[in-house]
Amino acid sequence: MRNILIIRKADQIARQTAFEISQYLANHKIYTDNDDFGIPFTNQPIDYLITVGGDGTILNAARKFEKSVTPPIISYSMGTLGFLCGYNLKGYKDVLQETIINQNYLIERKKRIEGRINGQYVTTSLNDVFISKGNSLHVLSLDIFVNDVLVTQAKGDGLILSTPTGSTAYSLSAGGPVVYNTVPCIQLIPICPLSLSFRPLVLPLDVKIRVELNKDSRGTAIAICDGQEQFDLKRFDNLEIVQSQYDAQFVVPQLVKVEDWVIKLHKMLNWNSRYKSD
């Protein structure tokens, strides 16, 4: 018997779609459970995770498996961009038939990062953890260490620590590079630094990054994880980021080639298109 958890976007279309998916699988004697944003789901092992929504829905789903490898995620796009979403809703029955019923699919593993504040575990993130000055009027003053070696003392509005998966999220908007999924790295992206010489860094995945609010910080900060939850930081607090041992697993129709990835980026970002007046 296979157990499947469906997590959906909070709107009526997604609710109806999740219901239809449940009915279709029930006809094949496959049990599904729905998580309606706060309603506890079964304690039985989850064999597959189906998301109906956008990238935010996937991030929400992955966070439910912070301390384990996620079940294989079958993601249907209903969001605005959907870099992470693998399938279109139009052919959802064909996808379910091929993947869950026929067991014909491939798995793409995505690395996650683990965050600790003052040595205490707080989060596992698929996209990013970023430090923000929040409502403070003052810039942040941060000491940044890599493997306990001081890299720089930085002042600015904040700092993004991103996975390759997160490179098309907040990191991209802040001027970070777009990184292919299988490149084992963590990106360190400054947000509006006072010094123009502070440029984004791409570091090996196995390093330990520590960021401290130093004595020059005039206000507090917040650490925001995948845009889903946040933690307060005060002067002399430190945030450590290391590689998580728990990957996120995504069901893909075929092995994703670099060429496919580039085509997807070109299509979604509309690269180098120029405004044309009427």
GROMACS .gro file of C-alpha atoms in nm:
model
  278
    1MET     CA    1   0.000   0.000   0.000
    2ARG     CA    2   0.134   0.342  -0.097
    3ASN     CA    3   0.068   0.658   0.105
    4ILE     CA    4   0.066   0.992  -0.074
    5LEU     CA    5   0.051   1.338   0.079
    6ILE     CA    6  -0.098   1.619  -0.129
    7ILE     CA    7  -0.008   1.977  -0.040
    8ARG     CA    8  -0.179   2.253  -0.232
    9LYS     CA    9  -0.191   2.624  -0.283
   10ALA     CA   10  -0.457   2.800  -0.074
   11ASP     CA   11  -0.720   2.868  -0.338
   12GLN     CA   12  -1.034   2.704  -0.472
   13ILE     CA   13  -0.886   2.582  -0.802
   14ALA     CA   14  -0.601   2.408  -0.620
   15ARG     CA   15  -0.849   2.259  -0.371
   16GLN     CA   16  -1.058   2.116  -0.654
   17THR     CA   17  -0.752   1.984  -0.835
   18ALA     CA   18  -0.622   1.815  -0.520
   19PHE     CA   19  -0.962   1.651  -0.477
   20GLU     CA   20  -0.958   1.523  -0.836
   21ILE     CA   21  -0.609   1.382  -0.791
   22SER     CA   22  -0.722   1.204  -0.474
   23GLN     CA   23  -1.022   1.056  -0.654
   24TYR     CA   24  -0.813   0.939  -0.947
   25LEU     CA   25  -0.564   0.764  -0.720
   26ALA     CA   26  -0.843   0.618  -0.504
   27ASN     CA   27  -0.976   0.448  -0.817
   28HIS     CA   28  -0.641   0.272  -0.833
   29LYS     CA   29  -0.659   0.180  -0.464
   30ILE     CA   30  -0.389   0.428  -0.364
   31TYR     CA   31  -0.438   0.616  -0.037
   32THR     CA   32  -0.393   0.994  -0.027
   33ASP     CA   33  -0.394   1.244   0.255
   34ASN     CA   34  -0.438   1.619   0.220
   35ASP     CA   35  -0.258   1.881   0.425
   36ASP     CA   36  -0.475   2.192   0.433
   37PHE     CA   37  -0.209   2.427   0.570
   38GLY     CA   38  -0.214   2.336   0.936
   39ILE     CA   39  -0.428   2.022   0.952
   40PRO     CA   40  -0.201   1.737   1.072
   41PHE     CA   41  -0.146   1.458   0.825
   42THR     CA   42  -0.108   1.087   0.881
   43ASN     CA   43   0.182   0.949   1.085
   44GLN     CA   44   0.223   0.672   0.828
   45PRO     CA   45   0.537   0.682   0.611
   46ILE     CA   46   0.484   0.899   0.303
   47ASP     CA   47   0.581   0.737  -0.027
   48TYR     CA   48   0.515   1.036  -0.252
   49LEU     CA   49   0.457   1.406  -0.202
   50ILE     CA   50   0.233   1.581  -0.457
   51THR     CA   51   0.224   1.962  -0.468
   52VAL     CA   52  -0.034   2.172  -0.649
   53GLY     CA   53   0.073   2.534  -0.668
   54GLY     CA   54   0.400   2.714  -0.730
   55ASP     CA   55   0.751   2.718  -0.590
   56GLY     CA   56   0.623   2.848  -0.257
   57THR     CA   57   0.401   2.541  -0.221
   58ILE     CA   58   0.702   2.316  -0.285
   59LEU     CA   59   0.910   2.499  -0.024
   60ASN     CA   60   0.626   2.463   0.226
   61ALA     CA   61   0.602   2.091   0.150
   62ALA     CA   62   0.977   2.030   0.178
   63ARG     CA   63   0.987   2.197   0.520
   64LYS     CA   64   0.763   1.924   0.658
   65PHE     CA   65   1.058   1.688   0.607
   66GLU     CA   66   1.337   1.902   0.754
   67LYS     CA   67   1.509   1.616   0.933
   68SER     CA   68   1.477   1.350   0.668
   69VAL     CA   69   1.518   1.313   0.295
   70THR     CA   70   1.190   1.420   0.136
   71PRO     CA   71   0.968   1.164  -0.031
   72PRO     CA   72   0.977   1.191  -0.412
   73ILE     CA   73   0.800   1.519  -0.499
   74ILE     CA   74   0.564   1.536  -0.796
   75SER     CA   75   0.504   1.907  -0.850
   76TYR     CA   76   0.223   2.059  -1.057
   77SER     CA   77   0.254   2.422  -1.155
   78MET     CA   78  -0.014   2.675  -1.060
   79GLY     CA   79   0.217   2.956  -0.955
   80THR     CA   80   0.345   3.262  -1.138
   81LEU     CA   81   0.687   3.133  -1.243
   82GLY     CA   82   0.748   2.780  -1.121
   83PHE     CA   83   1.120   2.718  -1.162
   84LEU     CA   84   1.088   2.412  -0.939
   85CYS     CA   85   0.764   2.273  -1.081
   86GLY     CA   86   0.814   1.973  -1.306
   87TYR     CA   87   0.468   1.919  -1.456
   88ASN     CA   88   0.178   2.107  -1.605
   89LEU     CA   89  -0.167   2.044  -1.460
   90LYS     CA   90  -0.326   1.978  -1.797
   91GLY     CA   91  -0.191   1.626  -1.818
   92TYR     CA   92  -0.196   1.539  -1.450
   93LYS     CA   93  -0.363   1.198  -1.500
   94ASP     CA   94  -0.099   1.088  -1.751
   95VAL     CA   95   0.174   1.193  -1.508
   96LEU     CA   96   0.016   1.000  -1.220
   97GLN     CA   97  -0.027   0.694  -1.440
   98GLU     CA   98   0.334   0.700  -1.554
   99THR     CA   99   0.496   0.784  -1.220
  100ILE     CA  100   0.296   0.647  -0.929
  101ILE     CA  101   0.106   0.365  -1.098
  102ASN     CA  102   0.361   0.246  -1.357
  103GLN     CA  103   0.663   0.347  -1.141
  104ASN     CA  104   0.840   0.489  -1.444
  105TYR     CA  105   1.032   0.801  -1.349
  106LEU     CA  106   1.370   0.944  -1.255
  107ILE     CA  107   1.475   1.125  -0.936
  108GLU     CA  108   1.661   1.455  -0.929
  109ARG     CA  109   1.817   1.529  -0.591
  110LYS     CA  110   1.853   1.888  -0.473
  111LYS     CA  111   2.088   1.987  -0.193
  112ARG     CA  112   1.961   2.174   0.113
  113ILE     CA  113   2.135   2.380   0.378
  114GLU     CA  114   2.102   2.368   0.755
  115GLY     CA  115   2.092   2.677   0.974
  116ARG     CA  116   2.195   2.708   1.339
  117ILE     CA  117   2.171   3.013   1.562
  118ASN     CA  118   2.426   3.021   1.844
  119GLY     CA  119   2.486   2.651   1.783
  120GLN     CA  120   2.120   2.548   1.803
  121TYR     CA  121   1.950   2.395   1.500
  122VAL     CA  122   1.671   2.614   1.361
  123THR     CA  123   1.602   2.524   0.998
  124THR     CA  124   1.667   2.324   0.683
  125SER     CA  125   1.624   2.528   0.366
  126LEU     CA  126   1.591   2.427   0.002
  127ASN     CA  127   1.632   2.777  -0.143
  128ASP     CA  128   1.806   3.012   0.095
  129VAL     CA  129   1.854   3.170   0.433
  130PHE     CA  130   1.895   3.545   0.434
  131ILE     CA  131   1.976   3.795   0.703
  132SER     CA  132   1.776   4.115   0.683
  133LYS     CA  133   1.774   4.435   0.885
  134GLY     CA  134   1.395   4.407   0.894
  135ASN     CA  135   1.229   4.725   1.021
  136SER     CA  136   1.553   4.876   1.146
  137LEU     CA  137   1.659   5.213   0.999
  138HIS     CA  138   2.027   5.120   1.039
  139VAL     CA  139   2.248   4.909   0.815
  140LEU     CA  140   2.372   4.577   0.949
  141SER     CA  141   2.734   4.528   1.050
  142LEU     CA  142   2.834   4.166   0.994
  143ASP     CA  143   3.145   3.956   1.047
  144ILE     CA  144   3.153   3.676   0.788
  145PHE     CA  145   3.364   3.364   0.845
  146VAL     CA  146   3.430   3.064   0.621
  147ASN     CA  147   3.558   2.759   0.810
  148ASP     CA  148   3.626   2.995   1.104
  149VAL     CA  149   3.847   3.223   0.893
  150LEU     CA  150   3.731   3.585   0.870
  151VAL     CA  151   3.641   3.673   0.511
  152THR     CA  152   3.522   4.028   0.564
  153GLN     CA  153   3.345   4.273   0.791
  154ALA     CA  154   3.050   4.390   0.586
  155LYS     CA  155   2.791   4.664   0.620
  156GLY     CA  156   2.470   4.672   0.424
  157ASP     CA  157   2.103   4.577   0.423
  158GLY     CA  158   2.168   4.206   0.461
  159LEU     CA  159   2.313   3.885   0.324
  160ILE     CA  160   2.175   3.589   0.128
  161LEU     CA  161   2.308   3.234   0.170
  162SER     CA  162   2.172   3.033  -0.118
  163THR     CA  163   2.174   2.682  -0.263
  164PRO     CA  164   2.193   2.623  -0.641
  165THR     CA  165   1.815   2.574  -0.630
  166GLY     CA  166   1.777   2.915  -0.465
  167SER     CA  167   1.993   3.083  -0.728
  168THR     CA  168   1.681   3.164  -0.932
  169ALA     CA  169   1.501   3.313  -0.630
  170TYR     CA  170   1.596   3.609  -0.408
  171SER     CA  171   1.964   3.560  -0.491
  172LEU     CA  172   1.897   3.630  -0.858
  173SER     CA  173   1.714   3.954  -0.779
  174ALA     CA  174   2.009   4.063  -0.562
  175GLY     CA  175   2.260   4.015  -0.844
  176GLY     CA  176   2.373   3.660  -0.771
  177PRO     CA  177   2.468   3.408  -1.041
  178VAL     CA  178   2.234   3.143  -1.178
  179VAL     CA  179   2.381   2.806  -1.079
  180TYR     CA  180   2.309   2.464  -1.228
  181ASN     CA  181   2.150   2.221  -0.983
  182THR     CA  182   2.431   1.966  -0.967
  183VAL     CA  183   2.705   2.221  -0.891
  184PRO     CA  184   2.792   2.155  -0.522
  185CYS     CA  185   2.809   2.506  -0.381
  186ILE     CA  186   2.670   2.770  -0.147
  187GLN     CA  187   2.638   3.126  -0.269
  188LEU     CA  188   2.699   3.425  -0.047
  189ILE     CA  189   2.522   3.733  -0.184
  190PRO     CA  190   2.537   4.079  -0.021
  191ILE     CA  191   2.220   4.288  -0.021
  192CYS     CA  192   2.297   4.655  -0.100
  193PRO     CA  193   2.646   4.660   0.056
  194LEU     CA  194   2.798   4.993   0.149
  195SER     CA  195   3.123   4.887  -0.017
  196LEU     CA  196   3.095   4.826  -0.391
  197SER     CA  197   3.395   4.592  -0.367
  198PHE     CA  198   3.187   4.331  -0.181
  199ARG     CA  199   3.080   4.099  -0.463
  200PRO     CA  200   2.888   3.768  -0.457
  201LEU     CA  201   3.089   3.459  -0.366
  202VAL     CA  202   3.038   3.098  -0.476
  203LEU     CA  203   3.182   2.860  -0.217
  204PRO     CA  204   3.214   2.480  -0.195
  205LEU     CA  205   2.912   2.308  -0.045
  206ASP     CA  206   3.111   2.145   0.234
  207VAL     CA  207   3.225   2.471   0.400
  208LYS     CA  208   3.086   2.615   0.722
  209ILE     CA  209   2.973   2.976   0.694
  210ARG     CA  210   2.928   3.178   1.012
  211VAL     CA  211   2.778   3.526   1.018
  212GLU     CA  212   2.786   3.736   1.335
  213LEU     CA  213   2.622   4.067   1.418
  214ASN     CA  214   2.927   4.248   1.547
  215LYS     CA  215   2.970   4.523   1.804
  216ASP     CA  216   2.908   4.796   1.544
  217SER     CA  217   2.552   4.676   1.477
  218ARG     CA  218   2.310   4.944   1.593
  219GLY     CA  219   1.997   4.735   1.559
  220THR     CA  220   1.869   4.378   1.547
  221ALA     CA  221   1.822   4.154   1.244
  222ILE     CA  222   1.609   3.864   1.130
  223ALA     CA  223   1.704   3.540   0.958
  224ILE     CA  224   1.441   3.437   0.702
  225CYS     CA  225   1.437   3.077   0.579
  226ASP     CA  226   1.290   2.994   0.237
  227GLY     CA  227   1.052   3.286   0.285
  228GLN     CA  228   0.854   3.060   0.518
  229GLU     CA  229   0.973   3.136   0.872
  230GLN     CA  230   1.197   3.382   1.049
  231PHE     CA  231   1.417   3.405   1.358
  232ASP     CA  232   1.536   3.710   1.551
  233LEU     CA  233   1.906   3.794   1.572
  234LYS     CA  234   2.059   4.042   1.816
  235ARG     CA  235   2.408   4.185   1.860
  236PHE     CA  236   2.675   3.913   1.899
  237ASP     CA  237   2.437   3.637   1.784
  238ASN     CA  238   2.575   3.414   1.510
  239LEU     CA  239   2.413   3.220   1.229
  240GLU     CA  240   2.591   2.911   1.097
  241ILE     CA  241   2.510   2.758   0.759
  242VAL     CA  242   2.630   2.409   0.663
  243GLN     CA  243   2.529   2.147   0.411
  244SER     CA  244   2.225   1.944   0.516
  245GLN     CA  245   2.251   1.567   0.496
  246TYR     CA  246   1.885   1.555   0.388
  247ASP     CA  247   1.826   1.616   0.018
  248ALA     CA  248   1.499   1.702  -0.150
  249GLN     CA  249   1.394   1.447  -0.412
  250PHE     CA  250   1.206   1.557  -0.724
  251VAL     CA  251   1.034   1.329  -0.972
  252VAL     CA  252   1.135   1.427  -1.325
  253PRO     CA  253   1.013   1.283  -1.656
  254GLN     CA  254   1.365   1.240  -1.787
  255LEU     CA  255   1.722   1.312  -1.690
  256VAL     CA  256   1.754   1.689  -1.699
  257LYS     CA  257   2.029   1.793  -1.938
  258VAL     CA  258   2.216   2.121  -1.922
  259GLU     CA  259   2.061   2.216  -2.256
  260ASP     CA  260   1.709   2.166  -2.116
  261TRP     CA  261   1.797   2.383  -1.815
  262VAL     CA  262   1.929   2.663  -2.035
  263ILE     CA  263   1.617   2.653  -2.253
  264LYS     CA  264   1.395   2.671  -1.944
  265LEU     CA  265   1.589   2.970  -1.811
  266HIS     CA  266   1.569   3.147  -2.144
  267LYS     CA  267   1.195   3.089  -2.162
  268MET     CA  268   1.115   3.190  -1.803
  269LEU     CA  269   1.353   3.484  -1.767
  270ASN     CA  270   1.297   3.611  -2.122
  271TRP     CA  271   1.670   3.677  -2.138
  272ASN     CA  272   1.800   3.981  -2.325
  273SER     CA  273   1.460   4.070  -2.465
  274ARG     CA  274   1.427   4.437  -2.554
  275TYR     CA  275   1.132   4.665  -2.507
  276LYS     CA  276   0.965   4.751  -2.836
  277SER     CA  277   0.742   5.055  -2.858
  278ASP     CA  278   0.414   5.037  -3.044
   0.00000   0.00000   0.00000
